Amino acid sequence: MTADMGAHDCDVLVVGAGIAGASIAAEAAEHGAGRVVVVEAESQPGYHTTGRSAAFWEECYGGPEIVPLTMASGKALREGGFLNQRGALYLSREKDGSQVDAFMERFADSGVTIERIDGEAIRDLVPGVRPEWNLAISQPHCADIDVASLHQHFLARARAAGADIRTHHRLHAAERDGAGWLVDLGPTGQMRAGVIVNAAGAWADEVARACGARPLGITPLRRTIAQVRCTPAVPQDLPLVLDISGQFYFKPEAGKLWLSPQDETPSEPCDAAPEELDVALAIDRFEQVVDWRIEAVEHKWAGLRSFAPDRAPIYGFDPRQDGFFWYAGQGGYGIQTSPAGARLGAQLLLGREADAMTQSIDPAPYAAARFG
C-alpha cells in the first residue's frame, strides 16, 4: 500500500461488483485495507456472469490447477449453508474410454474424491440413459451453490466492514497521480484512490487499458443454458451429469432441467444473449444421452466466462503498472473458489501471511507476473 493515504478518497478501489469484486472487497475491508470503494457500471451488482450462473461446487471443475482453490473453499461454503448436496457424474461411451483413464490419471494425486463406475450403477443414477453411455466417473461431493445468497453474503460483509458499493459508476480512465490514482468515473465525477483492484470480469482487459496497464489476454467466452420441461419428470435427486468430452451438462433445478452444450464462443464484453443454434445443439446432444422427451424450452440465457490464456485465474499486482492489482480471469469456477480466492487475493493485496484457509495454496500459478 502507499505511504500516505490521507489525500485519497479511498485506499482500495475495486472495479466490478460481481462475485469477484464483492468477495475481495469483503476480505480486504475486513483485513485492514482502509477505506474500500466498489464501483459497478450496471444498475445492480452481479448483473452479468454472477447473476446467470448455474453454479456448482465440483472438485474437478477447472482441472488440477484449480483444485487447491476449490478444496480450500469447500468448508466455508458448507458452513455458510451455501451448498446443497448433488453429486456429479462424468458420462462416457466405450469408444471414449481412454478419456476416462486419462481423467482418473490426471486427478490421481489431487485430493479429489472420484471413482469409476459402469453399467447398472449408471442407470441407477440416470434413469433412461441410453445403453451406449456405459462408462462414468462419479464425484459424490459435488453440490449446488446458492449463488444469489453467496453473492449477497459477500456484499453484506463488505458493507459491514465499511466498504462503499456504488452502482451506475463506470471507470472511464485512470492515471497515476503521485502515490496513487486519479480515476475518471464519467458523469459521476472523479476519485482519488491508493490502489485499483481489477475485478471487472469480461471487462478486465478493458479496465487495464483504461488504467494504462497492458492487457493480459483475458477472453470472454459465451456459455448458454436452457431451462426445459421433460417427460418423464426430472428426478430431483439426479446428479449433475457432464460429458467426459465436454459437450454437454444437465442438472435438475426446481422441477425443471437446466441444460448446456458447454459452448465456449469468444465474445466481446457485452450483455450476452443465447443463440438459437446453441440451444438446438444442447437439445440434440441431450437427446443422444437419455430417452426423455423435451416438452418445451421455458427459458434460455447466456453468460460470459472469462479466461486468461492459460485458463488459470490472475491474482496479484501488475508487474509493470504500480498500484494496479488483478483479480480476474476466473472462468467458470470463480464462484466455487470465491472464499479461498478472495482470501488469497486480499492477502496478496495487503502483504499478509497465509492463514488456515490459504496455507495449502501456492499463489505462484495465479500471479499476474507469470505473463511477463
mmCIF file of C-alpha atoms in Angstrom:
data_model
loop_
_atom_site.group_PDB
_atom_site.id
_atom_site.type_symbol
_atom_site.label_atom_id
_atom_site.label_comp_id
_atom_site.label_asym_id
_atom_site.label_seq_id
_atom_site.Cartn_x
_atom_site.Cartn_y
_atom_site.Cartn_z
ATOM 1 C CA MET A 1 0.000 0.000 0.000
ATOM 2 C CA THR A 2 1.084 3.597 -0.431
ATOM 3 C CA ALA A 3 2.692 5.502 2.405
ATOM 4 C CA ASP A 4 0.210 8.411 2.595
ATOM 5 C CA MET A 5 -3.453 7.623 2.080
ATOM 6 C CA GLY A 6 -4.743 10.796 3.643
ATOM 7 C CA ALA A 7 -5.188 12.595 0.324
ATOM 8 C CA HIS A 8 -7.170 9.746 -1.226
ATOM 9 C CA ASP A 9 -10.936 9.305 -1.334
ATOM 10 C CA CYS A 10 -10.328 5.592 -0.834
ATOM 11 C CA ASP A 11 -7.420 3.295 -0.139
ATOM 12 C CA VAL A 12 -8.684 0.497 -2.378
ATOM 13 C CA LEU A 13 -10.955 0.977 -5.390
ATOM 14 C CA VAL A 14 -12.470 -2.314 -6.577
ATOM 15 C CA VAL A 15 -13.791 -2.259 -10.141
ATOM 16 C CA GLY A 16 -16.739 -4.640 -10.518
ATOM 17 C CA ALA A 17 -19.355 -5.863 -8.024
ATOM 18 C CA GLY A 18 -19.907 -9.399 -9.254
ATOM 19 C CA ILE A 19 -18.772 -12.320 -7.129
ATOM 20 C CA ALA A 20 -15.116 -11.403 -7.733
ATOM 21 C CA GLY A 21 -15.391 -7.769 -6.698
ATOM 22 C CA ALA A 22 -17.803 -8.412 -3.827
ATOM 23 C CA SER A 23 -15.672 -11.179 -2.335
ATOM 24 C CA ILE A 24 -12.311 -9.430 -2.492
ATOM 25 C CA ALA A 25 -13.882 -6.191 -1.238
ATOM 26 C CA ALA A 26 -15.255 -8.067 1.766
ATOM 27 C CA GLU A 27 -11.927 -9.717 2.534
ATOM 28 C CA ALA A 28 -9.902 -6.550 2.005
ATOM 29 C CA ALA A 29 -12.211 -4.399 4.124
ATOM 30 C CA GLU A 30 -12.256 -6.952 6.932
ATOM 31 C CA HIS A 31 -8.483 -7.306 6.974
ATOM 32 C CA GLY A 32 -7.413 -3.709 7.328
ATOM 33 C CA ALA A 33 -7.332 -2.296 3.811
ATOM 34 C CA GLY A 34 -8.621 1.065 4.997
ATOM 35 C CA ARG A 35 -11.449 2.664 3.065
ATOM 36 C CA VAL A 36 -12.719 0.368 0.300
ATOM 37 C CA VAL A 37 -14.986 1.561 -2.511
ATOM 38 C CA VAL A 38 -16.527 -0.760 -5.106
ATOM 39 C CA VAL A 39 -17.676 0.755 -8.403
ATOM 40 C CA GLU A 40 -20.107 -1.116 -10.636
ATOM 41 C CA ALA A 41 -21.123 0.113 -14.087
ATOM 42 C CA GLU A 42 -24.524 -1.582 -14.038
ATOM 43 C CA SER A 43 -27.637 -0.759 -12.002
ATOM 44 C CA GLN A 44 -27.142 -3.734 -9.715
ATOM 45 C CA PRO A 45 -24.225 -5.902 -8.564
ATOM 46 C CA GLY A 46 -23.880 -9.250 -10.318
ATOM 47 C CA TYR A 47 -25.944 -8.337 -13.378
ATOM 48 C CA HIS A 48 -23.740 -10.242 -15.829
ATOM 49 C CA THR A 49 -21.975 -13.572 -15.221
ATOM 50 C CA THR A 50 -22.614 -13.923 -11.484
ATOM 51 C CA GLY A 51 -26.363 -13.492 -11.886
ATOM 52 C CA ARG A 52 -26.569 -16.025 -14.720
ATOM 53 C CA SER A 53 -24.531 -18.887 -13.321
ATOM 54 C CA ALA A 54 -25.753 -22.450 -12.907
ATOM 55 C CA ALA A 55 -23.017 -22.764 -10.338
ATOM 56 C CA PHE A 56 -21.997 -25.943 -8.644
ATOM 57 C CA TRP A 57 -19.134 -26.829 -6.333
ATOM 58 C CA GLU A 58 -17.412 -29.647 -8.166
ATOM 59 C CA GLU A 59 -13.972 -30.775 -7.061
ATOM 60 C CA CYS A 60 -12.614 -31.478 -10.545
ATOM 61 C CA TYR A 61 -14.023 -28.415 -12.288
ATOM 62 C CA GLY A 62 -11.305 -26.345 -13.918
ATOM 63 C CA GLY A 63 -8.657 -29.053 -13.689
ATOM 64 C CA PRO A 64 -5.971 -29.922 -11.109
ATOM 65 C CA GLU A 65 -4.677 -26.340 -11.166
ATOM 66 C CA ILE A 66 -7.963 -25.112 -9.675
ATOM 67 C CA VAL A 67 -8.432 -27.946 -7.169
ATOM 68 C CA PRO A 68 -6.482 -26.227 -4.329
ATOM 69 C CA LEU A 69 -8.757 -23.174 -4.518
ATOM 70 C CA THR A 70 -11.886 -25.319 -4.733
ATOM 71 C CA MET A 71 -10.948 -27.591 -1.845
ATOM 72 C CA ALA A 72 -9.911 -24.663 0.350
ATOM 73 C CA SER A 73 -13.290 -23.003 -0.311
ATOM 74 C CA GLY A 74 -15.438 -26.035 0.446
ATOM 75 C CA LYS A 75 -15.526 -25.708 4.236
ATOM 76 C CA ALA A 76 -16.606 -22.056 4.169
ATOM 77 C CA LEU A 77 -19.307 -22.768 1.600
ATOM 78 C CA ARG A 78 -20.656 -25.724 3.544
ATOM 79 C CA GLU A 79 -20.585 -23.994 6.921
ATOM 80 C CA GLY A 80 -22.220 -20.913 5.419
ATOM 81 C CA GLY A 81 -25.140 -23.010 4.185
ATOM 82 C CA PHE A 82 -24.481 -22.211 0.514
ATOM 83 C CA LEU A 83 -24.201 -25.831 -0.701
ATOM 84 C CA ASN A 84 -26.891 -28.420 -1.392
ATOM 85 C CA GLN A 85 -25.598 -31.931 -1.970
ATOM 86 C CA ARG A 86 -25.988 -33.078 -5.578
ATOM 87 C CA GLY A 87 -23.240 -35.423 -6.746
ATOM 88 C CA ALA A 88 -21.788 -35.406 -10.247
ATOM 89 C CA LEU A 89 -21.337 -37.984 -12.980
ATOM 90 C CA TYR A 90 -18.971 -37.683 -15.934
ATOM 91 C CA LEU A 91 -20.503 -39.873 -18.637
ATOM 92 C CA SER A 92 -18.611 -41.662 -21.391
ATOM 93 C CA ARG A 93 -19.167 -44.210 -24.117
ATOM 94 C CA GLU A 94 -16.957 -47.243 -24.655
ATOM 95 C CA LYS A 95 -15.293 -45.589 -27.646
ATOM 96 C CA ASP A 96 -14.237 -42.703 -25.397
ATOM 97 C CA GLY A 97 -12.965 -44.958 -22.634
ATOM 98 C CA SER A 98 -9.422 -43.648 -22.962
ATOM 99 C CA GLN A 99 -10.707 -40.280 -21.742
ATOM 100 C CA VAL A 100 -11.949 -41.926 -18.556
ATOM 101 C CA ASP A 101 -8.493 -43.387 -17.982
ATOM 102 C CA ALA A 102 -6.872 -40.021 -18.673
ATOM 103 C CA PHE A 103 -9.285 -38.230 -16.320
ATOM 104 C CA MET A 104 -8.581 -40.654 -13.468
ATOM 105 C CA GLU A 105 -4.839 -40.331 -14.020
ATOM 106 C CA ARG A 106 -4.969 -36.531 -14.264
ATOM 107 C CA PHE A 107 -6.614 -36.180 -10.846
ATOM 108 C CA ALA A 108 -4.879 -39.151 -9.172
ATOM 109 C CA ASP A 109 -2.807 -37.062 -6.729
ATOM 110 C CA SER A 110 -5.045 -34.004 -6.451
ATOM 111 C CA GLY A 111 -7.017 -34.972 -3.347
ATOM 112 C CA VAL A 112 -10.430 -35.120 -5.052
ATOM 113 C CA THR A 113 -12.880 -37.968 -4.422
ATOM 114 C CA ILE A 114 -13.718 -39.785 -7.641
ATOM 115 C CA GLU A 115 -14.432 -43.357 -8.661
ATOM 116 C CA ARG A 116 -15.068 -45.206 -11.890
ATOM 117 C CA ILE A 117 -18.498 -46.811 -12.298
ATOM 118 C CA ASP A 118 -20.332 -48.547 -15.152
ATOM 119 C CA GLY A 119 -23.451 -50.368 -16.275
ATOM 120 C CA GLU A 120 -26.203 -50.748 -13.704
ATOM 121 C CA ALA A 121 -24.656 -48.190 -11.354
ATOM 122 C CA ILE A 122 -25.013 -45.537 -14.051
ATOM 123 C CA ARG A 123 -28.627 -46.498 -14.822
ATOM 124 C CA ASP A 124 -29.492 -46.265 -11.132
ATOM 125 C CA LEU A 125 -28.252 -42.668 -11.072
ATOM 126 C CA VAL A 126 -29.554 -41.608 -14.510
ATOM 127 C CA PRO A 127 -32.772 -43.471 -15.359
ATOM 128 C CA GLY A 128 -33.376 -43.564 -19.098
ATOM 129 C CA VAL A 129 -29.707 -43.224 -20.030
ATOM 130 C CA ARG A 130 -29.041 -44.795 -23.413
ATOM 131 C CA PRO A 131 -27.092 -48.084 -23.279
ATOM 132 C CA GLU A 132 -24.028 -46.830 -25.146
ATOM 133 C CA TRP A 133 -23.275 -44.441 -22.255
ATOM 134 C CA ASN A 134 -21.873 -47.262 -20.157
ATOM 135 C CA LEU A 135 -18.794 -45.718 -18.503
ATOM 136 C CA ALA A 136 -18.674 -42.933 -15.954
ATOM 137 C CA ILE A 137 -16.738 -41.221 -13.206
ATOM 138 C CA SER A 138 -18.672 -40.462 -10.047
ATOM 139 C CA GLN A 139 -17.825 -37.371 -7.974
ATOM 140 C CA PRO A 140 -20.048 -37.727 -4.901
ATOM 141 C CA HIS A 141 -19.162 -34.465 -3.144
ATOM 142 C CA CYS A 142 -20.463 -32.184 -5.898
ATOM 143 C CA ALA A 143 -23.068 -29.702 -4.635
ATOM 144 C CA ASP A 144 -25.292 -26.945 -5.988
ATOM 145 C CA ILE A 145 -24.292 -23.446 -4.904
ATOM 146 C CA ASP A 146 -26.882 -20.874 -3.857
ATOM 147 C CA VAL A 147 -25.207 -18.183 -5.942
ATOM 148 C CA ALA A 148 -27.559 -15.331 -5.086
ATOM 149 C CA SER A 149 -27.195 -15.910 -1.347
ATOM 150 C CA LEU A 150 -23.417 -16.249 -1.589
ATOM 151 C CA HIS A 151 -23.122 -13.028 -3.589
ATOM 152 C CA GLN A 152 -25.341 -11.172 -1.116
ATOM 153 C CA HIS A 153 -23.283 -12.617 1.733
ATOM 154 C CA PHE A 154 -20.093 -11.073 0.351
ATOM 155 C CA LEU A 155 -21.799 -7.741 -0.354
ATOM 156 C CA ALA A 156 -23.180 -7.674 3.199
ATOM 157 C CA ARG A 157 -19.791 -8.488 4.684
ATOM 158 C CA ALA A 158 -18.155 -5.765 2.598
ATOM 159 C CA ARG A 159 -20.700 -3.163 3.722
ATOM 160 C CA ALA A 160 -20.487 -4.273 7.356
ATOM 161 C CA ALA A 161 -16.720 -3.771 7.220
ATOM 162 C CA GLY A 162 -17.196 -0.235 5.899
ATOM 163 C CA ALA A 163 -16.944 -0.731 2.148
ATOM 164 C CA ASP A 164 -18.976 1.611 -0.050
ATOM 165 C CA ILE A 165 -20.631 -0.103 -3.044
ATOM 166 C CA ARG A 166 -21.697 2.263 -5.813
ATOM 167 C CA THR A 167 -23.743 1.182 -8.831
ATOM 168 C CA HIS A 168 -24.043 3.243 -12.028
ATOM 169 C CA HIS A 169 -20.326 4.055 -11.623
ATOM 170 C CA ARG A 170 -18.260 3.139 -14.673
ATOM 171 C CA LEU A 171 -14.499 3.585 -14.714
ATOM 172 C CA HIS A 172 -13.698 5.556 -17.875
ATOM 173 C CA ALA A 173 -9.990 6.167 -17.305
ATOM 174 C CA ALA A 174 -7.401 6.352 -14.553
ATOM 175 C CA GLU A 175 -3.916 7.748 -14.369
ATOM 176 C CA ARG A 176 -1.179 7.650 -11.798
ATOM 177 C CA ASP A 177 -1.270 10.688 -9.560
ATOM 178 C CA GLY A 178 1.666 10.790 -7.207
ATOM 179 C CA ALA A 179 1.492 7.736 -4.977
ATOM 180 C CA GLY A 180 -1.995 6.788 -6.127
ATOM 181 C CA TRP A 181 -4.592 7.156 -8.870
ATOM 182 C CA LEU A 182 -6.853 9.855 -10.242
ATOM 183 C CA VAL A 183 -9.901 7.994 -11.530
ATOM 184 C CA ASP A 184 -12.371 9.364 -14.069
ATOM 185 C CA LEU A 185 -15.859 7.981 -13.411
ATOM 186 C CA GLY A 186 -17.544 9.960 -16.171
ATOM 187 C CA PRO A 187 -20.781 11.698 -15.152
ATOM 188 C CA THR A 188 -20.327 10.640 -11.530
ATOM 189 C CA GLY A 189 -17.074 12.599 -11.236
ATOM 190 C CA GLN A 190 -13.533 11.803 -10.199
ATOM 191 C CA MET A 191 -11.984 9.920 -7.328
ATOM 192 C CA ARG A 192 -8.534 9.557 -5.866
ATOM 193 C CA ALA A 193 -7.543 6.022 -4.926
ATOM 194 C CA GLY A 194 -4.486 4.349 -3.499
ATOM 195 C CA VAL A 195 -4.797 1.015 -5.302
ATOM 196 C CA ILE A 196 -7.094 -0.171 -8.088
ATOM 197 C CA VAL A 197 -8.313 -3.776 -7.971
ATOM 198 C CA ASN A 198 -9.397 -5.019 -11.382
ATOM 199 C CA ALA A 199 -12.307 -7.395 -10.684
ATOM 200 C CA ALA A 200 -14.189 -6.489 -13.846
ATOM 201 C CA GLY A 201 -14.743 -9.995 -15.253
ATOM 202 C CA ALA A 202 -15.278 -9.878 -19.025
ATOM 203 C CA TRP A 203 -14.219 -6.233 -18.982
ATOM 204 C CA ALA A 204 -10.908 -6.859 -17.174
ATOM 205 C CA ASP A 205 -8.678 -6.141 -20.166
ATOM 206 C CA GLU A 206 -10.697 -3.024 -20.981
ATOM 207 C CA VAL A 207 -10.201 -1.758 -17.435
ATOM 208 C CA ALA A 208 -6.489 -2.479 -17.739
ATOM 209 C CA ARG A 209 -6.270 -0.382 -20.902
ATOM 210 C CA ALA A 210 -8.196 2.433 -19.239
ATOM 211 C CA CYS A 211 -5.620 2.429 -16.451
ATOM 212 C CA GLY A 212 -2.598 2.346 -18.753
ATOM 213 C CA ALA A 213 -1.794 -1.296 -17.931
ATOM 214 C CA ARG A 214 -1.030 -3.957 -20.526
ATOM 215 C CA PRO A 215 -3.984 -6.285 -21.204
ATOM 216 C CA LEU A 216 -3.233 -9.909 -20.345
ATOM 217 C CA GLY A 217 -5.362 -11.578 -22.989
ATOM 218 C CA ILE A 218 -8.438 -12.298 -20.867
ATOM 219 C CA THR A 219 -11.035 -13.652 -23.296
ATOM 220 C CA PRO A 220 -14.792 -13.700 -22.578
ATOM 221 C CA LEU A 221 -16.405 -16.947 -23.755
ATOM 222 C CA ARG A 222 -20.165 -17.258 -24.108
ATOM 223 C CA ARG A 223 -21.873 -20.140 -22.281
ATOM 224 C CA THR A 224 -25.537 -20.983 -22.993
ATOM 225 C CA ILE A 225 -28.093 -22.548 -20.653
ATOM 226 C CA ALA A 226 -31.679 -23.553 -21.402
ATOM 227 C CA GLN A 227 -34.361 -24.456 -18.887
ATOM 228 C CA VAL A 228 -36.540 -27.237 -20.293
ATOM 229 C CA ARG A 229 -39.566 -29.267 -19.242
ATOM 230 C CA CYS A 230 -39.201 -33.003 -19.775
ATOM 231 C CA THR A 231 -41.237 -36.177 -19.877
ATOM 232 C CA PRO A 232 -40.848 -38.131 -17.687
ATOM 233 C CA ALA A 233 -40.409 -35.577 -14.916
ATOM 234 C CA VAL A 234 -36.816 -34.910 -13.961
ATOM 235 C CA PRO A 235 -35.739 -36.847 -10.835
ATOM 236 C CA GLN A 236 -34.793 -34.230 -8.257
ATOM 237 C CA ASP A 237 -32.006 -36.444 -6.916
ATOM 238 C CA LEU A 238 -30.410 -36.643 -10.353
ATOM 239 C CA PRO A 239 -26.694 -35.826 -10.176
ATOM 240 C CA LEU A 240 -25.068 -33.152 -12.253
ATOM 241 C CA VAL A 241 -24.412 -35.062 -15.491
ATOM 242 C CA LEU A 242 -21.458 -33.984 -17.619
ATOM 243 C CA ASP A 243 -19.926 -35.324 -20.792
ATOM 244 C CA ILE A 244 -16.359 -36.557 -20.318
ATOM 245 C CA SER A 245 -15.617 -34.850 -23.665
ATOM 246 C CA GLY A 246 -17.059 -31.507 -22.568
ATOM 247 C CA GLN A 247 -20.021 -31.470 -24.979
ATOM 248 C CA PHE A 248 -22.915 -31.083 -22.527
ATOM 249 C CA TYR A 249 -24.060 -30.969 -18.952
ATOM 250 C CA PHE A 250 -27.503 -31.061 -17.368
ATOM 251 C CA LYS A 251 -28.915 -30.872 -13.851
ATOM 252 C CA PRO A 252 -32.325 -30.576 -12.177
ATOM 253 C CA GLU A 253 -33.465 -27.210 -10.889
ATOM 254 C CA ALA A 254 -36.798 -26.663 -9.129
ATOM 255 C CA GLY A 255 -38.565 -29.440 -11.016
ATOM 256 C CA LYS A 256 -37.138 -28.455 -14.379
ATOM 257 C CA LEU A 257 -33.888 -29.288 -16.153
ATOM 258 C CA TRP A 258 -31.015 -26.911 -16.853
ATOM 259 C CA LEU A 259 -29.155 -27.926 -19.958
ATOM 260 C CA SER A 260 -25.986 -26.581 -21.602
ATOM 261 C CA PRO A 261 -23.969 -27.532 -24.684
ATOM 262 C CA GLN A 262 -20.883 -26.338 -22.754
ATOM 263 C CA ASP A 263 -20.231 -23.847 -25.536
ATOM 264 C CA GLU A 264 -17.237 -21.526 -25.323
ATOM 265 C CA THR A 265 -17.768 -18.977 -28.081
ATOM 266 C CA PRO A 266 -15.364 -15.998 -27.983
ATOM 267 C CA SER A 267 -17.243 -12.749 -27.461
ATOM 268 C CA GLU A 268 -16.695 -9.092 -26.929
ATOM 269 C CA PRO A 269 -17.607 -7.967 -23.390
ATOM 270 C CA CYS A 270 -21.358 -7.443 -23.618
ATOM 271 C CA ASP A 271 -24.787 -8.242 -22.224
ATOM 272 C CA ALA A 272 -24.640 -11.797 -23.560
ATOM 273 C CA ALA A 273 -27.677 -13.387 -25.211
ATOM 274 C CA PRO A 274 -28.231 -17.019 -26.205
ATOM 275 C CA GLU A 275 -28.060 -18.106 -29.837
ATOM 276 C CA GLU A 276 -30.807 -20.400 -31.122
ATOM 277 C CA LEU A 277 -28.195 -22.684 -32.689
ATOM 278 C CA ASP A 278 -26.558 -23.271 -29.298
ATOM 279 C CA VAL A 279 -29.896 -24.096 -27.675
ATOM 280 C CA ALA A 280 -30.684 -26.535 -30.505
ATOM 281 C CA LEU A 281 -27.241 -28.085 -30.141
ATOM 282 C CA ALA A 282 -27.784 -28.594 -26.419
ATOM 283 C CA ILE A 283 -31.115 -30.329 -27.053
ATOM 284 C CA ASP A 284 -29.674 -32.554 -29.769
ATOM 285 C CA ARG A 285 -26.789 -33.689 -27.572
ATOM 286 C CA PHE A 286 -29.129 -34.284 -24.637
ATOM 287 C CA GLU A 287 -31.451 -36.466 -26.699
ATOM 288 C CA GLN A 288 -28.495 -38.657 -27.625
ATOM 289 C CA VAL A 289 -27.855 -39.363 -23.948
ATOM 290 C CA VAL A 290 -31.281 -40.169 -22.444
ATOM 291 C CA ASP A 291 -34.643 -41.303 -23.764
ATOM 292 C CA TRP A 292 -36.537 -38.425 -22.111
ATOM 293 C CA ARG A 293 -38.649 -36.155 -24.278
ATOM 294 C CA ILE A 294 -38.304 -32.381 -24.087
ATOM 295 C CA GLU A 295 -41.781 -30.855 -23.971
ATOM 296 C CA ALA A 296 -40.780 -27.199 -24.028
ATOM 297 C CA VAL A 297 -37.900 -24.776 -23.713
ATOM 298 C CA GLU A 298 -39.168 -22.458 -20.983
ATOM 299 C CA HIS A 299 -36.232 -20.110 -20.588
ATOM 300 C CA LYS A 300 -32.776 -19.597 -22.063
ATOM 301 C CA TRP A 301 -29.892 -17.319 -21.263
ATOM 302 C CA ALA A 302 -26.159 -16.859 -21.726
ATOM 303 C CA GLY A 303 -23.280 -15.508 -19.704
ATOM 304 C CA LEU A 304 -19.632 -14.724 -20.315
ATOM 305 C CA ARG A 305 -16.934 -16.782 -18.607
ATOM 306 C CA SER A 306 -13.592 -15.014 -18.854
ATOM 307 C CA PHE A 307 -10.316 -16.900 -19.137
ATOM 308 C CA ALA A 308 -6.649 -15.960 -19.129
ATOM 309 C CA PRO A 309 -4.551 -17.592 -21.880
ATOM 310 C CA ASP A 310 -3.569 -20.481 -19.580
ATOM 311 C CA ARG A 311 -7.077 -20.713 -18.066
ATOM 312 C CA ALA A 312 -5.825 -20.095 -14.516
ATOM 313 C CA PRO A 313 -7.095 -17.087 -12.537
ATOM 314 C CA ILE A 314 -4.976 -13.964 -12.185
ATOM 315 C CA TYR A 315 -4.314 -12.727 -8.653
ATOM 316 C CA GLY A 316 -1.687 -10.112 -7.937
ATOM 317 C CA PHE A 317 -0.089 -6.770 -8.658
ATOM 318 C CA ASP A 318 0.704 -5.911 -12.245
ATOM 319 C CA PRO A 319 4.472 -6.187 -12.757
ATOM 320 C CA ARG A 320 4.616 -3.003 -14.851
ATOM 321 C CA GLN A 321 1.886 -0.697 -13.550
ATOM 322 C CA ASP A 322 2.265 0.436 -9.949
ATOM 323 C CA GLY A 323 -0.817 0.179 -7.768
ATOM 324 C CA PHE A 324 -2.796 -1.961 -10.210
ATOM 325 C CA PHE A 325 -3.964 -5.307 -8.831
ATOM 326 C CA TRP A 326 -5.516 -8.100 -10.908
ATOM 327 C CA TYR A 327 -8.333 -10.245 -9.565
ATOM 328 C CA ALA A 328 -9.759 -11.629 -12.774
ATOM 329 C CA GLY A 329 -9.748 -14.447 -15.335
ATOM 330 C CA GLN A 330 -11.650 -16.856 -13.108
ATOM 331 C CA GLY A 331 -13.507 -18.627 -15.889
ATOM 332 C CA GLY A 332 -16.492 -20.664 -14.756
ATOM 333 C CA TYR A 333 -15.067 -21.571 -11.357
ATOM 334 C CA GLY A 334 -14.879 -18.119 -9.764
ATOM 335 C CA ILE A 335 -17.979 -18.765 -7.663
ATOM 336 C CA GLN A 336 -16.956 -22.160 -6.309
ATOM 337 C CA THR A 337 -13.479 -20.844 -5.429
ATOM 338 C CA SER A 338 -14.606 -17.443 -4.131
ATOM 339 C CA PRO A 339 -13.965 -17.911 -0.389
ATOM 340 C CA ALA A 340 -10.345 -19.027 -0.755
ATOM 341 C CA GLY A 341 -9.664 -16.998 -3.882
ATOM 342 C CA ALA A 342 -10.772 -13.775 -2.241
ATOM 343 C CA ARG A 343 -8.871 -14.530 0.971
ATOM 344 C CA LEU A 344 -5.704 -15.233 -1.027
ATOM 345 C CA GLY A 345 -6.276 -12.155 -3.178
ATOM 346 C CA ALA A 346 -6.659 -9.916 -0.130
ATOM 347 C CA GLN A 347 -3.534 -11.370 1.443
ATOM 348 C CA LEU A 348 -1.540 -10.630 -1.710
ATOM 349 C CA LEU A 349 -3.074 -7.171 -1.951
ATOM 350 C CA LEU A 350 -2.272 -6.254 1.644
ATOM 351 C CA GLY A 351 1.003 -8.150 2.020
ATOM 352 C CA ARG A 352 -0.408 -10.500 4.666
ATOM 353 C CA GLU A 353 0.695 -14.027 5.501
ATOM 354 C CA ALA A 354 -1.341 -17.075 4.558
ATOM 355 C CA ASP A 355 -3.816 -18.380 7.113
ATOM 356 C CA ALA A 356 -5.543 -21.705 7.727
ATOM 357 C CA MET A 357 -7.719 -21.300 4.633
ATOM 358 C CA THR A 358 -4.899 -20.452 2.212
ATOM 359 C CA GLN A 359 -1.805 -22.116 3.645
ATOM 360 C CA SER A 360 -2.095 -25.068 1.258
ATOM 361 C CA ILE A 361 -2.393 -22.840 -1.831
ATOM 362 C CA ASP A 362 0.679 -21.877 -3.837
ATOM 363 C CA PRO A 363 -0.078 -18.399 -5.254
ATOM 364 C CA ALA A 364 2.631 -18.579 -7.939
ATOM 365 C CA PRO A 365 0.486 -20.273 -10.638
ATOM 366 C CA TYR A 366 -2.020 -17.402 -10.371
ATOM 367 C CA ALA A 367 0.404 -14.457 -10.296
ATOM 368 C CA ALA A 368 -0.094 -11.649 -12.816
ATOM 369 C CA ALA A 369 3.683 -11.591 -13.260
ATOM 370 C CA ARG A 370 3.582 -15.006 -14.998
ATOM 371 C CA PHE A 371 2.686 -13.249 -18.243
ATOM 372 C CA GLY A 372 5.965 -11.317 -18.225
#
